[in-house]
Coordinates of C-alpha atoms and ligand atoms in Angstrom, one line a residue:
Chain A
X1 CA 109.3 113.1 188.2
X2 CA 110.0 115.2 185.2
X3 CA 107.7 116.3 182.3
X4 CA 109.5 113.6 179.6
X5 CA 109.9 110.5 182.3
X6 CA 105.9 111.0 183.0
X7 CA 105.4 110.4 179.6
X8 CA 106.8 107.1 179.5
X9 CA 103.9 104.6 180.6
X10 CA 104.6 102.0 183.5
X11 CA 104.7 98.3 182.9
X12 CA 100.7 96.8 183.9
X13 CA 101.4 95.6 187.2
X14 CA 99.2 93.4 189.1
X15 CA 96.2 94.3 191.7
X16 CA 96.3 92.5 194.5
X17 CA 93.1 91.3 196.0
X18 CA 91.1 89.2 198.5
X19 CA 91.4 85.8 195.9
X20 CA 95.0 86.2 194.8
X21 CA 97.1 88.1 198.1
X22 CA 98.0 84.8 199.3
X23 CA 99.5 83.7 195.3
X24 CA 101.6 86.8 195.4
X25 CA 102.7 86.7 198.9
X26 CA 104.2 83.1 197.7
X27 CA 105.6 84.4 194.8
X28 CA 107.2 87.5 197.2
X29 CA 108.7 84.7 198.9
X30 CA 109.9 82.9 195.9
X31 CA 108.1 79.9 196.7
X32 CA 105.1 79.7 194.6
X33 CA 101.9 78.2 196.0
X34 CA 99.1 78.0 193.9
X35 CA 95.2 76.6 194.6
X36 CA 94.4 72.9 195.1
X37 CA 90.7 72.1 195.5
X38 CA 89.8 70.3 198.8
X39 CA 86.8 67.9 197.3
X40 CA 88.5 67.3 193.8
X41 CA 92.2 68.0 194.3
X42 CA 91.8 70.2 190.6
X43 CA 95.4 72.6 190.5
X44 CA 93.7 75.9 189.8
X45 CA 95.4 79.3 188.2
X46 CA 94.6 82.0 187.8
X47 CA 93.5 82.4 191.5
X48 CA 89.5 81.8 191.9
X49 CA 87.6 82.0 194.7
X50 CA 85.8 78.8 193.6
X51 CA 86.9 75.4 191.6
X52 CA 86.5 75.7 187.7
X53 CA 85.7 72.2 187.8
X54 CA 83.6 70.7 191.0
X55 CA 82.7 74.8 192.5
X56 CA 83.7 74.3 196.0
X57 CA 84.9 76.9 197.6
X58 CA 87.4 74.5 199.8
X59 CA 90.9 74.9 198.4
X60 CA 94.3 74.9 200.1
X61 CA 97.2 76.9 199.2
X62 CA 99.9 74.3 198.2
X63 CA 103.4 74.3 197.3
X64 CA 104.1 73.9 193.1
X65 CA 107.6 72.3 191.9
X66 CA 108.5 75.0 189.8
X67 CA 109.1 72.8 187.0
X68 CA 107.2 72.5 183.8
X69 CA 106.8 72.9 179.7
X70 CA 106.8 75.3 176.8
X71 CA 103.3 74.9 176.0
X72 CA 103.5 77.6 173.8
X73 CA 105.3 81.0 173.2
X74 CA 105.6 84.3 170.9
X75 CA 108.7 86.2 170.1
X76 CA 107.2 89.8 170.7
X77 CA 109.8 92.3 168.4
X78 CA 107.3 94.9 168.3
X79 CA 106.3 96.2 172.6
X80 CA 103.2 96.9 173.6
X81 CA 104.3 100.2 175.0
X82 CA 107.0 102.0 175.7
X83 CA 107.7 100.6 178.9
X84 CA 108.6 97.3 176.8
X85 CA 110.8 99.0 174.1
X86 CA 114.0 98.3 175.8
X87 CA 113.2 94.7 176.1
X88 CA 112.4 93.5 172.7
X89 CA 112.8 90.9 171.6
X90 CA 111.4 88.8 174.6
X91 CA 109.4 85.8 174.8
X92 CA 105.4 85.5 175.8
X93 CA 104.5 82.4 177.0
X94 CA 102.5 79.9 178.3
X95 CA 104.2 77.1 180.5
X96 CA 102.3 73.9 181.5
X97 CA 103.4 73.7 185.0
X98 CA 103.7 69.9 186.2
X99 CA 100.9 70.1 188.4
X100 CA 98.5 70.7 185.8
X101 CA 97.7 74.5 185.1
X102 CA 98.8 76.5 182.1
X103 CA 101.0 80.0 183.3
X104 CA 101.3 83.0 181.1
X105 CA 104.9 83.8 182.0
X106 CA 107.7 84.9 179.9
X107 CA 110.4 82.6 179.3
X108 CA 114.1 84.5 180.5
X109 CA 117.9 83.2 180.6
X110 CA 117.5 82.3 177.2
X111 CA 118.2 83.4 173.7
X112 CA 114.6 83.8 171.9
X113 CA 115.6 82.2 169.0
X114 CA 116.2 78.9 170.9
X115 CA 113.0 78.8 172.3
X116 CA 110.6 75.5 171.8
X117 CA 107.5 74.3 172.4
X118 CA 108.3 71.1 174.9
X119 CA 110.9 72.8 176.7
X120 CA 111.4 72.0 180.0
X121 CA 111.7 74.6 182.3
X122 CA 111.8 76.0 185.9
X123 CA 110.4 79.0 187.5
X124 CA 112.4 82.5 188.0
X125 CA 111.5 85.5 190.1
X126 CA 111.9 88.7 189.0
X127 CA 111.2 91.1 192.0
X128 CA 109.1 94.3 190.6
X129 CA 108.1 95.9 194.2
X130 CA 107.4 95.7 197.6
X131 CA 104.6 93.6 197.1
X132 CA 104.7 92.1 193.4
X133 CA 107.5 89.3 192.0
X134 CA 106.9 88.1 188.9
X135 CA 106.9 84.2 188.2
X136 CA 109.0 83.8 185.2
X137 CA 110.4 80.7 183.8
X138 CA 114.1 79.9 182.6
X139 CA 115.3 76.5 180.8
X140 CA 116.0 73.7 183.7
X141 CA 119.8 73.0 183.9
Chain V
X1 CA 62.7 74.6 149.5
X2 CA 62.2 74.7 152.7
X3 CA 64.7 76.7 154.2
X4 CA 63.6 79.7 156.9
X5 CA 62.7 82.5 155.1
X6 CA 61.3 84.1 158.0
X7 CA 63.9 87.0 158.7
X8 CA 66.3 88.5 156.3
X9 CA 68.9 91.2 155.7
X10 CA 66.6 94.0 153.4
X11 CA 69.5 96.6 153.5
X12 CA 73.7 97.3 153.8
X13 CA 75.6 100.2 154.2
X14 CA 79.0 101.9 155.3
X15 CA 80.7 104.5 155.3
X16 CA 83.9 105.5 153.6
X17 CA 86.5 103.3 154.8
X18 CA 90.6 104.8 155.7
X19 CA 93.4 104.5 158.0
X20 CA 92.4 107.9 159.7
X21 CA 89.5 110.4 158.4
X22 CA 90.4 113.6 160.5
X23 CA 87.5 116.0 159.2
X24 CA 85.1 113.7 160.4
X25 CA 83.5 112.3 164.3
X26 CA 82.7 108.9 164.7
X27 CA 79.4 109.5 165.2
X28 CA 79.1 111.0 161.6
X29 CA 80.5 107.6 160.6
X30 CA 77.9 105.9 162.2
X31 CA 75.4 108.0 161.3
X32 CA 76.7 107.8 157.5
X33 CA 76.4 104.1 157.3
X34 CA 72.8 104.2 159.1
X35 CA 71.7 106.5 156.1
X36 CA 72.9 104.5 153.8
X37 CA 71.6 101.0 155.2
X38 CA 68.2 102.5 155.5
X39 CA 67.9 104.1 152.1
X40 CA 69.3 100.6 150.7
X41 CA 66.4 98.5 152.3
X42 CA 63.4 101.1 150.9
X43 CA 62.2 102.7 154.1
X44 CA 62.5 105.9 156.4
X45 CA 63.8 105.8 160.1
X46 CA 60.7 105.8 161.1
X47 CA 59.6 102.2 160.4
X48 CA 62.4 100.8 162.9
X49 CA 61.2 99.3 165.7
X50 CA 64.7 98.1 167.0
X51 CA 67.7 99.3 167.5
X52 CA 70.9 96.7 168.7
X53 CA 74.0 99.1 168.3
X54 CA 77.7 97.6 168.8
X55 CA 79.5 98.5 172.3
X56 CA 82.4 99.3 170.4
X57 CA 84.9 98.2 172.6
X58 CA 88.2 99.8 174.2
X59 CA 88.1 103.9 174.5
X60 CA 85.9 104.0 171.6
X61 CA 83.2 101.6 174.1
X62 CA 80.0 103.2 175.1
X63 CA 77.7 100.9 176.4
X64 CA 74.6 102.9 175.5
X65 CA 75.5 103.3 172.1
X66 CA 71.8 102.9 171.1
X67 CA 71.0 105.8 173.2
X68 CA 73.4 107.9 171.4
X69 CA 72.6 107.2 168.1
X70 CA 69.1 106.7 168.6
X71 CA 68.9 110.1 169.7
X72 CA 70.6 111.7 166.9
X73 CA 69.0 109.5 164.3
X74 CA 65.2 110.6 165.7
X75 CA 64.5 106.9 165.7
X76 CA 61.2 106.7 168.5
X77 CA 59.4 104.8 169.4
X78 CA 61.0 101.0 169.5
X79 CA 60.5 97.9 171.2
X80 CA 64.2 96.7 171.0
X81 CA 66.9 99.1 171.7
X82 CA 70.2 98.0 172.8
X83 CA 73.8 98.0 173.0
X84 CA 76.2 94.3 172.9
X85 CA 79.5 94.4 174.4
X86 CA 80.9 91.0 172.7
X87 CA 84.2 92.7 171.3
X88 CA 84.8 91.3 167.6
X89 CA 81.5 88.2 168.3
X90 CA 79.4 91.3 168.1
X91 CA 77.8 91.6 164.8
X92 CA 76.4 87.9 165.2
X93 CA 74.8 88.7 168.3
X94 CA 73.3 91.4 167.3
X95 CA 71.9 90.0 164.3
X96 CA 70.8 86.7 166.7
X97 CA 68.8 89.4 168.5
X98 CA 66.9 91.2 165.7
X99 CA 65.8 87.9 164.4
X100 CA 64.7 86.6 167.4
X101 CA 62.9 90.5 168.1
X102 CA 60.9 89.2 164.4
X103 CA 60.6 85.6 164.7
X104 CA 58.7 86.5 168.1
X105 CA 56.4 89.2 166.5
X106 CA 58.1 92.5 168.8
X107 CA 59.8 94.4 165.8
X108 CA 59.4 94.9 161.5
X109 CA 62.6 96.6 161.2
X110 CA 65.9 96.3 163.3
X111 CA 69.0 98.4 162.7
X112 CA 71.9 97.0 163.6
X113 CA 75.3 99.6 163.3
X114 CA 78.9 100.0 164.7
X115 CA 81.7 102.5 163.9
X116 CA 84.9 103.6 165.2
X117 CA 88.0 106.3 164.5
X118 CA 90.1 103.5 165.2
X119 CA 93.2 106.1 164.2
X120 CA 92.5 108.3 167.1
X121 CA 93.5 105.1 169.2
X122 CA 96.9 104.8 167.4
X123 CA 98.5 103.6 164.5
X124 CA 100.0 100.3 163.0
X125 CA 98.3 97.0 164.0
X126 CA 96.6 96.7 167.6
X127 CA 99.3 98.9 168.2
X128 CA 100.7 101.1 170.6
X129 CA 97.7 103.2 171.3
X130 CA 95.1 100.4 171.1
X131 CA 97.4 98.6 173.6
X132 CA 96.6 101.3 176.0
X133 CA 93.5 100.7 176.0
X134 CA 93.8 96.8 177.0
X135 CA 94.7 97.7 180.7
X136 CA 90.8 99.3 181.3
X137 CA 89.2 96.3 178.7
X138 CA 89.4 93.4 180.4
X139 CA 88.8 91.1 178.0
X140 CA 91.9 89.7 178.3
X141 CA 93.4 89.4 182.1
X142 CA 95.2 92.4 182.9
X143 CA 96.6 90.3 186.2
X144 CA 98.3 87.8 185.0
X145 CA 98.4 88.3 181.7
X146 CA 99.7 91.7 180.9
X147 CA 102.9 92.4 182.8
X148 CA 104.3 90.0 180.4
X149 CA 104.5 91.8 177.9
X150 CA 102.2 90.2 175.5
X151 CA 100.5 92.6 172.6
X152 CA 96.8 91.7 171.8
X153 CA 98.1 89.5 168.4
X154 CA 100.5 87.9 170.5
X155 CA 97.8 85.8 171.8
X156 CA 97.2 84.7 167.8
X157 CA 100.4 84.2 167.9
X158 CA 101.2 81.7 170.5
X159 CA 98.1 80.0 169.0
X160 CA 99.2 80.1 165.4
X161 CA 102.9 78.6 166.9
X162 CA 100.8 76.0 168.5
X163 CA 98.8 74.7 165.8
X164 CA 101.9 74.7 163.7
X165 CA 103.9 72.5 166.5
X166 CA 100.7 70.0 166.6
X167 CA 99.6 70.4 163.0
X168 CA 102.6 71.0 160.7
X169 CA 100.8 74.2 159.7
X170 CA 103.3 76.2 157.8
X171 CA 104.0 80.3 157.4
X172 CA 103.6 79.8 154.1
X173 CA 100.3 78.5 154.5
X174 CA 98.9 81.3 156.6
X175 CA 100.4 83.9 154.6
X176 CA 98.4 82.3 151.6
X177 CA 95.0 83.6 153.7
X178 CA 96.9 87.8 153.4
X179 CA 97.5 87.2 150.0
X180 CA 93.9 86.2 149.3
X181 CA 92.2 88.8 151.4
X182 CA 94.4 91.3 149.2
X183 CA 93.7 90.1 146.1
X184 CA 89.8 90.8 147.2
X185 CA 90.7 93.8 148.2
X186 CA 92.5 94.6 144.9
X187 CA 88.9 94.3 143.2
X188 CA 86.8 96.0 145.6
X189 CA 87.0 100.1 145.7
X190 CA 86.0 100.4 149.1
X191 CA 89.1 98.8 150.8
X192 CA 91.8 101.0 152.3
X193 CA 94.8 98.5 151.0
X194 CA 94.3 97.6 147.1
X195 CA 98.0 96.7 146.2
X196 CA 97.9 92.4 145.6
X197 CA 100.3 91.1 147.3
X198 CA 102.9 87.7 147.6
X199 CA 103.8 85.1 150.3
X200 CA 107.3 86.4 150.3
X201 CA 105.8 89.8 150.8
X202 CA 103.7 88.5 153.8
X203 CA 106.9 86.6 155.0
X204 CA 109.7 89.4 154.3
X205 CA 107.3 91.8 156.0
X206 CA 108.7 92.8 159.4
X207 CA 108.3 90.7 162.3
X208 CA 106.1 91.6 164.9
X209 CA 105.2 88.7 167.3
X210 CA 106.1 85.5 166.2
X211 CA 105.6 83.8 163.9
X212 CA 103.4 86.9 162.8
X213 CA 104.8 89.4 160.4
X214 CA 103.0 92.9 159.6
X215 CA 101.1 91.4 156.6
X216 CA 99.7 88.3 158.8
X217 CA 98.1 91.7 160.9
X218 CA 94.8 93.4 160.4
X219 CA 95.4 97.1 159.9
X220 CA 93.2 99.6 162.3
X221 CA 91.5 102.5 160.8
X222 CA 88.3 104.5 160.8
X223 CA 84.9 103.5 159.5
X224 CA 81.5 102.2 159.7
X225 CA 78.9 99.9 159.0
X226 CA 75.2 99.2 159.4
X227 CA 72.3 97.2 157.9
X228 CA 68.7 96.7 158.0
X229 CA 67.3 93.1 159.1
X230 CA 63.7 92.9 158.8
X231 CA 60.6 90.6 158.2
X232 CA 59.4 88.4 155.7
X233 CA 56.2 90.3 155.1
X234 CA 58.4 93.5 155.0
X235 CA 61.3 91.9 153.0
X236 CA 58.8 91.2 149.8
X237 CA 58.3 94.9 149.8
X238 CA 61.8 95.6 149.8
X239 CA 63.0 97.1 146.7
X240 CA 66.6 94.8 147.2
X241 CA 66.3 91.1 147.0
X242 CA 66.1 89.8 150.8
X243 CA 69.3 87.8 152.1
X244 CA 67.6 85.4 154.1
X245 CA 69.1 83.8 157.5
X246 CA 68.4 80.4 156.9
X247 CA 70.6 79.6 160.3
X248 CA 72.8 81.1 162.9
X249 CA 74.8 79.7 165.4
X250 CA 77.4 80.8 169.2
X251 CA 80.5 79.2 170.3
X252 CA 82.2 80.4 173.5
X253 CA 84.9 79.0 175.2
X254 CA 87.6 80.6 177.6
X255 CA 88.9 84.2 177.3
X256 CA 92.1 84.1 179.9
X257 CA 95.3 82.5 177.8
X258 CA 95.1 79.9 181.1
X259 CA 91.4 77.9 180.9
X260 CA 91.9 78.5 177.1
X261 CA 95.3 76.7 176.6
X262 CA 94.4 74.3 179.5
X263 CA 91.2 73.1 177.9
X264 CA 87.7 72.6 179.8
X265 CA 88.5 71.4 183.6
X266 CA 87.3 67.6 184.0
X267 CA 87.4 67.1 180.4
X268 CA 89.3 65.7 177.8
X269 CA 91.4 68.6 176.4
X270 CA 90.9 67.2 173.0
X271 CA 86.9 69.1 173.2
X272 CA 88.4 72.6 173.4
X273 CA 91.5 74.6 173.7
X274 CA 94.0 77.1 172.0
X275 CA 93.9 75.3 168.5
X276 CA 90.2 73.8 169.2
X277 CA 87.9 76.7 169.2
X278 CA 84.5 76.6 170.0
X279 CA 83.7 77.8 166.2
X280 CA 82.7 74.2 166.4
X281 CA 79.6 74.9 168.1
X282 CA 78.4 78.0 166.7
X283 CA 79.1 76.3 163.0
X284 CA 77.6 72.9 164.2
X285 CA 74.0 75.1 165.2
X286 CA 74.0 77.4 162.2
X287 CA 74.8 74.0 159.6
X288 CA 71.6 72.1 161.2
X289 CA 69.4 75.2 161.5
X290 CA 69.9 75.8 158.2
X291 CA 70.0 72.5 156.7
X292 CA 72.7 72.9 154.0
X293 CA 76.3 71.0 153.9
X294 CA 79.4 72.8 153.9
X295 CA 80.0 72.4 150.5
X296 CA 76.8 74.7 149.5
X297 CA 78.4 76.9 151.1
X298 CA 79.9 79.7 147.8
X299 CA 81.4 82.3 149.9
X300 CA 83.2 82.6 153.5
X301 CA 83.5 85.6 155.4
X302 CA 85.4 85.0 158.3
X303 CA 87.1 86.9 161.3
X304 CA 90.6 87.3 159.7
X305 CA 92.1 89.6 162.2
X306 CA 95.2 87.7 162.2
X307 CA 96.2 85.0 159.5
X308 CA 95.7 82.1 161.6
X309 CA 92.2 82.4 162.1
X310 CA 90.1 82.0 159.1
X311 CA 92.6 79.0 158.8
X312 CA 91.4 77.1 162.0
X313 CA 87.9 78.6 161.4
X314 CA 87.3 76.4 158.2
X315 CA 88.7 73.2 160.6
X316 CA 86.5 74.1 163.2
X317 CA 83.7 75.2 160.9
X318 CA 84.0 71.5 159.2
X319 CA 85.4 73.0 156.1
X320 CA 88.1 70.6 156.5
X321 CA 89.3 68.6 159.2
X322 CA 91.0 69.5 161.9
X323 CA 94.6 70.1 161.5
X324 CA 94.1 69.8 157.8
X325 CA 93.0 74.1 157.6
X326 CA 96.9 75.0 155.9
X327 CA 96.7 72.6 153.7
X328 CA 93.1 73.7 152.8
X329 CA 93.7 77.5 152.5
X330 CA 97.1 76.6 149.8
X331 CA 96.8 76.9 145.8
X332 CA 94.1 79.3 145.6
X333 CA 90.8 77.3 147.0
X334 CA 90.2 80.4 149.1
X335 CA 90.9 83.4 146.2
X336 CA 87.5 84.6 144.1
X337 CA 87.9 82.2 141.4
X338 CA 88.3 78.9 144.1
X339 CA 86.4 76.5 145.7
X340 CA 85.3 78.2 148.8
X341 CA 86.5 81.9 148.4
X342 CA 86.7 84.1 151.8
X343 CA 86.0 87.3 152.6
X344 CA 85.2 89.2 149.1
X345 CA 85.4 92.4 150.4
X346 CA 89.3 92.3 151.8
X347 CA 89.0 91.1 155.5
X348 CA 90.0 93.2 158.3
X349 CA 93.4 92.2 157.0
X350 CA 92.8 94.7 153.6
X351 CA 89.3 96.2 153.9
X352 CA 88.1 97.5 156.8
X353 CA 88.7 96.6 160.6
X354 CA 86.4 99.7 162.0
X355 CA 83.0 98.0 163.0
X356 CA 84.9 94.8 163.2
X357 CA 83.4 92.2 161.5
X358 CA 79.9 94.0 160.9
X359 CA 81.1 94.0 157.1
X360 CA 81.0 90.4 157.1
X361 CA 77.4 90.3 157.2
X362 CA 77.0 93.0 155.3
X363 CA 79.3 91.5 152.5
X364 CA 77.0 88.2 153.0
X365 CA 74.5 90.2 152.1
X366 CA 75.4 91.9 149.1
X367 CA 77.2 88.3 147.9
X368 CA 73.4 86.8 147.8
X369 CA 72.1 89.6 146.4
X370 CA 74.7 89.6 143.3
X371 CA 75.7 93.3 144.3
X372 CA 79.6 92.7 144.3
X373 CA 80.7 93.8 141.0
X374 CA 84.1 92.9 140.5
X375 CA 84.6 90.7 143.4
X376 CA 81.3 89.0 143.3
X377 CA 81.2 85.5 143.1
X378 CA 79.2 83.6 140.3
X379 CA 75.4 82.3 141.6
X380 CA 76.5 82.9 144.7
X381 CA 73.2 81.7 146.4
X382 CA 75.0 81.1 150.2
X383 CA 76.5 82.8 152.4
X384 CA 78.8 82.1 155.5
X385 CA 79.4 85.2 158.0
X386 CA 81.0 84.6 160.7
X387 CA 82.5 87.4 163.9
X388 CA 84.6 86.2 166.8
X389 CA 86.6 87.4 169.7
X390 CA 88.3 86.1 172.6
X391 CA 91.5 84.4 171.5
X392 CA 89.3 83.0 168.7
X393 CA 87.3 81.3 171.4
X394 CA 84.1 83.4 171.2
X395 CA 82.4 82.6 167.8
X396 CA 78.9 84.1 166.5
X397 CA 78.1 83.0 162.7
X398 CA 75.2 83.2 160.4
X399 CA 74.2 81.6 157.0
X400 CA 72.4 84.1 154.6
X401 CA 70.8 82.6 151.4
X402 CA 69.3 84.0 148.3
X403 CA 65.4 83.3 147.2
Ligands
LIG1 ZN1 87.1 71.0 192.7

């Protein structure tokens, strides 16, 4: 690595851990899973070792659609760092998956400008690493 | 009369406030706006008995704070001493804590402080540097929050896009809350920005993170603030009149973008969620402790890191109702010579965001005492201070009234 590429910081990439190996591995795959609670059947996200709402710890890992809304979104002109500079504009967002939970995502495939709360949209993988994809979400056709 | 007039603030003060002061440490800061607190409420350091010291948050967080400063101050013996790592809730805490240290009989005098060389962490708003600093503060979910790409603000801002989808909120109408904040700032010599300022400035500024531009954005800079809070018995003795807390109240929801947008699980999302903060709660406590309406209410000062929030803190606060907060902040009810003016001293947005929103307690203060000067507001006999942090979904607020 040389002296001028080291000081250009990385993109936060996610830590993989005992509660959320099994959400990443899905996303690896490109088949997103997510948490449904065994006594209460409460879609859960981001991945918890226990149920926000009953607090069981029985949960199964279960297939989402893919398919959800805009709940809301940012145009971001201005990156966080560096490692986002080449990407502005872009859009932050949050999508209401159809199962229930609300997904910070960014929403890709997609001029920013044309972006609304309400749209309906499906998710998009976007492979970072060996171990990471990123679940991203473009308009449904 | 029967309001509490157990506990009260006896003394303010800061230090100079600009977007970078190179000569000096932050400690000096601190240290500056101790002095000045404690010469303002009559006494020497050695009649505190408590210490509760902000965290400070980010890579200027320490959180022994109150060891630090305690130790340079000279400030022994106490039987409160502590540092509160709430993020921009602090200041309420920490004032919830010295009155509850007096109320109970443990302390006289508690010194409450927080500083910050917010310029060694970067420049602009929440900017690059201070964005840094989000990947070891997490506050906000570095998992599945950050590798999107979102700056701090842009959380503000997918909540100000949201309450304008649901509410009909305009740009216009949050820029009204910069151009107010400046104006205030414009009258007070401490502030670091002074120049008043339009709408169209607000909305011709550069974009940033929709639908924020760089005027809807709370600057980052150094400073400091402190002040004495003391009790009754001491507060007669005072040489200042005392700025009682007739009430305070907490609020605290979600802090992940996820639980917050998706409201509370097994409930009706209508209780709480991205445009629904829990401001409700904290204001709801604070209201009935102190046993005043809202409209006794003369002056606001309110977290204004971002132009959406003081506009969904007077819904949530019952300034207004719910959705109704653009209309509300439009045609000058919230400038000096309004209805309801907010935050006299500039806001983070003009003033000062070092010690983040310590100075609205302190301006509370100085409002009830008739210390303002140019930007004070007539009779102003109560006062509304209010700190929050989260995604506006961690809310600490006091009421502070005048004999
Ligand atoms: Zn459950």
């Amino acid at each position: 690595m040389t002296a001028s590429h080291s000081q250009i910081p990385s993109k936060p990439i996610p830590l993989i851990d005992e509660d959320n190996e099994a959400f990443w591995a899905s996303c690896r795959r490109h088949a997103m899973e997510l948490q449904r609670c065994s006594e209460c059947d409460y879609w859960r996200y981001y991945p918890s070792p226990v149920c926000h709402r009953c607090s069981s710890f029985e949960f199964e890992w279960t297939p989402v659609s893919g398919l959800g809304t805009v709940y809301t979104y940012s145009v971001v002109y201005r990156p966080p760092s560096a490692a986002f500079a080449e990407e502005v504009p872009y859009v932050y967002a949050v999508v209401e998956l159809e199962e229930g939970p609300m997904m910070p995502t960014n929403i890709v495939g997609i001029e920013p400008s044309e972006v609304t709360i309400g749209l309906s949209v499906q998710v998009t993988y976007e492979d970072v690493n060996d171990s990471i994809a990123l679940p991203k979400f473009e308009p449904q056709p | 009369m029967s309001r509490d007039q157990r506990v009260a603030i006896t003394g303010v003060g800061t230090s100079e406030f600009a977007r970078a002061i190179p000569d000096k440490s932050a400690n000096r800061l601190r240290l500056e706006a101790i002095l000045s607190a404690i010469q303002d409420a009559g006494i020497t350091k050695d009649d505190i008995d408590g210490m509760v010291i902000s965290e400070g948050g980010g890579t200027a967080g320490n959180p022994r704070w109150h060891i630090e400063l305690s130790e340079l101050m000279g400030i022994y013996p106490k039987t409160v001493c502590t540092s509160i790592p709430m993020g921009g809730a602090t200041p309420g805490f920490c004032l919830d804590i010295a009155r509850w240290a007096i109320e109970s009989g443990r302390c006289r005098h508690v010194l409450i402080a927080a500083g910050a060389k917010e310029s060694g962490a970067g420049r602009g708003s929440h900017g690059h540097g201070f964005q840094d600093q989000l990947s070891v503060w997490p506050g906000h979910s570095v998992n599945y929050e950050h590798p999107f790409g979102p700056l701090l603000l842009t959380f503000f801002a997918a909540m100000a896009n949201r309450h304008m989808y649901e509410f009909g909120t305009t740009h216009e109408q949050m820029a009204a809350v910069a151009v107010a904040c400046r104006r205030h700032a414009s009258l007070n010599p401490d502030a670091v920005y002074r120049d008043p300022i339009t709408i169209s400035d607000v909305i011709d500024s550069r974009p940033i993170s929709s639908p924020f531009h760089l005027l809807d954005c709370c600057m980052v800079n150094d400073g400091a603030v402190a002040f004495v809070v003391s009790s009754a018995e001491a507060a007669r003795d005072a040489p200042q009149p005392p700025a009682w807390v007739i009430g305070s109240g907490g609020g605290h929801s979600s802090y992940f973008m996820g639980s917050l947008c998706g409201g509370i699980p097994g409930r009706e999302r209508e209780n709480f969620d991205l445009v629904r903060s829990s401001a409700r709660l904290a204001g709801d406590h604070a209201f009935a402790e102190a046993g005043i309406r809202r409209e006794d209410v003369d002056v606001a000062l309110l977290t204004d890191n971002f132009t959406i929030s003081p506009l969904m803190m007077f819904e949530d606060l019952g300034f207004c109702e719910k959705g109704e907060g653009g209309p509300f902040v439009e045609g000058g009810r919230i400038e000096i010579d309004g209805e309801i003016p907010l935050n006299t001293h500039g806001g983070l947005l003009s003033c000062n965001h070092a010690a983040t929103n310590f100075q609205n307690f302190a301006e509370a203060a100085l409002q009830v005492r008739g210390n303002c000067g140019e930007r004070q507001v007539p009779d102003a006999k109560i006062a509304l201070a209010a700190s929050s942090a989260g995604v506006g979904s961690t809310h600490q607020v006091a009421i502070l009234a005048s004999n």
